[in-house]
Amino acid sequence: MRHIAWMSSLRHALRTPKSWEAEPRKKTGIDYRKHLEIREQKYSLEEELKGYLSEEEKDYVLSKKNKQAACLNLQSKHLSALKTEGYVWEFAHLEIEKMFVELFTLQGKVERIKNFPYPRQFATLNKFFVWIFVILLPFGMMNEFDKIGIIIVESMEQYKPYPNSGFHYLIELMGHYFIWFTVPISVIISWVFNTMERVGEASENPFEGEGNDVPITTMSRDIEIDIRQMIGDHENNIPKPEPEKFNTQL
């Protein structure tokens, strides 16, 4: 059960809001999160650790700053005690310790993603450059669209006088006002680049609990179910999978 306690401590740490995480403070993020129920914000870590650790172990974990590391430390100490008592032989002890080292390594990687944001100057300059591009784009396209319009009008000269149908008149009229196509085309291109910039900004922090973030709560629950089934826990003690909310896994 300590492994489940470690996962619970880790996901609570990853869900902790940081000052540089902008998405939850945006209007779209606030409105979206009103419909979701993020488990780590509804329940405290102390509540989540009940049943996974003894009271003494829980007090020890909660007293530490890095609670997830404290859980792994408990696991390592318990393994050493089992080896001393002869329940675990030397080779098995070394192999399990390697697993703990791997867990520490993986924990450190996700903590660095969480606690060390992408260089702020890159994100800021990227946004500025996108908006400069968006503002200047129409001015760069106007001349080209005007040239296309002139070509259309000149190409229609060979068909004059036009037949009674309005098709030729429509093409010529389109040529005269073709420069106005700059507006919708510029809007579409600007939307594409702005969306890419927003996606990049949102992807910098994948543990906030947004719709496109890593579903660490669901993953943790699935692993807990697997562990309980493997150790033969009673079916009534095995929790249900984390439900989807508005087609979103948290």
Coordinates of C-alpha atoms in Angstrom, one line a residue, residues 30-210:
I30 CA -11.8 28.9 -15.1
D31 CA -15.1 28.2 -17.0
Y32 CA -13.9 24.7 -18.0
R33 CA -12.8 23.7 -14.5
K34 CA -16.2 24.7 -13.0
H35 CA -17.6 21.5 -14.6
L36 CA -14.7 19.3 -13.5
E37 CA -14.0 17.8 -10.1
I38 CA -10.3 17.5 -9.6
R39 CA -9.7 14.9 -6.9
E40 CA -6.5 16.5 -5.6
Q41 CA -8.4 19.8 -5.0
K42 CA -11.4 18.1 -3.4
Y43 CA -9.5 15.9 -0.9
S44 CA -6.4 16.7 1.1
L45 CA -3.3 14.4 1.0
E46 CA -3.9 13.5 4.6
E47 CA -7.4 12.2 3.7
E48 CA -6.0 10.3 0.7
L49 CA -3.3 8.5 2.7
K50 CA -5.8 6.9 5.1
G51 CA -5.7 3.2 4.7
Y52 CA -2.4 3.1 2.9
L53 CA -0.1 4.0 5.7
S54 CA -0.1 3.5 9.5
E55 CA -0.7 6.6 11.6
E56 CA 3.0 6.7 12.5
E57 CA 4.0 6.5 8.9
K58 CA 1.4 9.0 7.8
D59 CA 2.6 11.5 10.4
Y60 CA 6.2 10.9 9.2
V61 CA 5.3 11.5 5.5
L62 CA 3.2 14.6 6.2
S63 CA 6.0 16.1 8.3
K64 CA 8.3 16.1 5.3
K65 CA 8.5 18.7 2.5
N66 CA 8.9 16.1 -0.2
K67 CA 6.2 13.7 0.9
Q68 CA 6.5 11.4 -2.1
A69 CA 10.3 11.0 -1.5
A70 CA 9.4 10.2 2.2
C71 CA 7.1 7.4 1.0
L72 CA 9.9 5.8 -1.1
N73 CA 12.2 6.2 1.9
L74 CA 9.8 4.2 4.0
Q75 CA 9.7 1.5 1.4
S76 CA 13.5 1.3 1.3
K77 CA 13.8 1.1 5.1
H78 CA 11.2 -1.6 5.2
L79 CA 13.0 -3.6 2.5
S80 CA 16.2 -3.3 4.4
A81 CA 14.5 -4.5 7.6
L82 CA 13.2 -7.5 5.7
K83 CA 16.6 -8.3 4.4
T84 CA 18.1 -8.0 7.9
E85 CA 15.5 -10.4 9.2
G86 CA 16.2 -12.9 6.4
Y87 CA 12.9 -12.6 4.6
V88 CA 14.6 -11.2 1.4
W89 CA 17.8 -12.6 0.1
E90 CA 20.7 -10.5 -1.1
F91 CA 20.1 -10.6 -4.9
A92 CA 16.4 -9.9 -4.5
H93 CA 17.2 -7.0 -2.2
L94 CA 19.5 -5.5 -4.8
E95 CA 17.0 -5.9 -7.6
I96 CA 14.2 -4.2 -5.7
E97 CA 16.5 -1.4 -4.6
K98 CA 17.2 -0.8 -8.3
M99 CA 13.4 -0.4 -8.8
F100 CA 13.4 2.2 -6.0
V101 CA 16.2 4.0 -7.7
E102 CA 14.2 4.0 -11.0
L103 CA 11.2 5.4 -9.1
F104 CA 13.3 8.1 -7.6
T105 CA 14.6 9.0 -11.1
L106 CA 11.2 9.1 -12.7
Q107 CA 9.9 11.1 -9.8
G108 CA 12.7 13.6 -10.2
K109 CA 11.9 14.0 -13.9
V110 CA 8.3 14.8 -13.4
E111 CA 9.1 17.2 -10.5
R112 CA 11.5 19.1 -12.8
I113 CA 8.8 19.4 -15.4
K114 CA 6.5 20.7 -12.7
N115 CA 8.8 23.0 -10.7
F116 CA 11.0 24.4 -13.4
P117 CA 9.0 26.2 -16.1
Y118 CA 10.2 26.7 -19.6
P119 CA 12.4 29.8 -19.9
R120 CA 10.0 32.7 -19.4
Q121 CA 11.8 34.9 -22.0
F122 CA 11.2 32.3 -24.7
A123 CA 7.4 32.1 -23.9
T124 CA 7.1 35.9 -23.7
L125 CA 9.1 36.6 -26.9
N126 CA 7.2 33.8 -28.7
K127 CA 3.9 35.5 -27.9
F128 CA 5.2 38.9 -29.0
F129 CA 6.5 37.6 -32.2
V130 CA 3.2 35.8 -33.0
W131 CA 1.3 39.0 -32.4
I132 CA 3.7 41.1 -34.5
F133 CA 3.3 38.6 -37.3
V134 CA -0.5 38.7 -36.9
I135 CA -0.5 42.5 -37.1
L136 CA 1.8 42.8 -40.1
L137 CA 0.4 39.8 -42.0
P138 CA -2.5 41.8 -43.7
F139 CA -0.2 44.5 -44.9
G140 CA 2.1 41.9 -46.5
M141 CA -0.8 40.2 -48.2
M142 CA -2.7 43.2 -49.5
N143 CA -0.3 44.0 -52.4
E144 CA -0.2 40.3 -53.5
F145 CA -4.0 40.0 -53.5
D146 CA -4.3 43.3 -55.4
K147 CA -2.0 41.9 -58.1
I148 CA -4.1 38.8 -58.3
G149 CA -7.2 40.9 -58.7
I150 CA -5.6 42.9 -61.5
I151 CA -4.6 39.7 -63.3
I152 CA -8.2 38.4 -63.1
V153 CA -9.6 41.7 -64.5
E154 CA -7.1 41.7 -67.3
S155 CA -7.7 38.1 -68.2
M156 CA -11.4 38.8 -68.5
E157 CA -10.8 41.4 -71.2
Q158 CA -10.5 38.7 -73.9
Y159 CA -14.1 37.6 -73.2
K160 CA -15.7 41.0 -73.9
P161 CA -18.4 41.6 -74.8
Y162 CA -19.7 39.2 -72.3
P163 CA -22.6 36.9 -73.0
N164 CA -25.9 37.5 -71.3
S165 CA -25.1 35.2 -68.4
G166 CA -23.8 37.0 -65.3
F167 CA -20.9 34.6 -64.7
H168 CA -18.3 36.7 -66.5
Y169 CA -19.5 39.9 -64.8
L170 CA -19.2 38.1 -61.4
I171 CA -15.6 37.1 -62.1
E172 CA -14.7 40.6 -63.2
L173 CA -16.4 42.1 -60.1
M174 CA -14.4 39.6 -57.9
G175 CA -11.2 40.7 -59.6
H176 CA -12.0 44.4 -58.8
Y177 CA -12.5 43.6 -55.1
F178 CA -10.1 40.7 -54.7
I179 CA -8.0 42.7 -52.4
W180 CA -10.7 42.3 -49.7
F181 CA -10.0 38.6 -49.6
T182 CA -7.0 39.7 -47.5
V183 CA -9.2 40.0 -44.5
P184 CA -10.6 36.4 -44.2
I185 CA -7.3 34.8 -45.3
S186 CA -5.4 36.9 -42.8
V187 CA -7.8 35.9 -40.1
I188 CA -7.5 32.2 -40.8
I189 CA -3.7 32.3 -40.9
S190 CA -3.5 34.4 -37.8
W191 CA -5.9 32.0 -36.0
V192 CA -3.6 29.0 -36.9
F193 CA -0.5 30.7 -35.6
N194 CA -2.2 32.0 -32.4
T195 CA -3.7 28.5 -31.7
M196 CA -0.3 26.9 -32.1
E197 CA 1.2 29.4 -29.6
R198 CA -1.7 28.7 -27.2
V199 CA -1.2 24.9 -27.5
G200 CA 2.5 25.3 -26.8
E201 CA 1.9 27.4 -23.7
A202 CA -0.7 24.9 -22.4
S203 CA 1.7 22.0 -23.0
E204 CA 4.4 23.6 -20.9
N205 CA 2.5 22.5 -17.8
P206 CA 1.0 19.1 -18.3
F207 CA -0.2 18.5 -14.7
E208 CA -2.6 21.4 -14.1
G209 CA -5.8 19.3 -14.5
E210 CA -6.9 20.8 -17.9

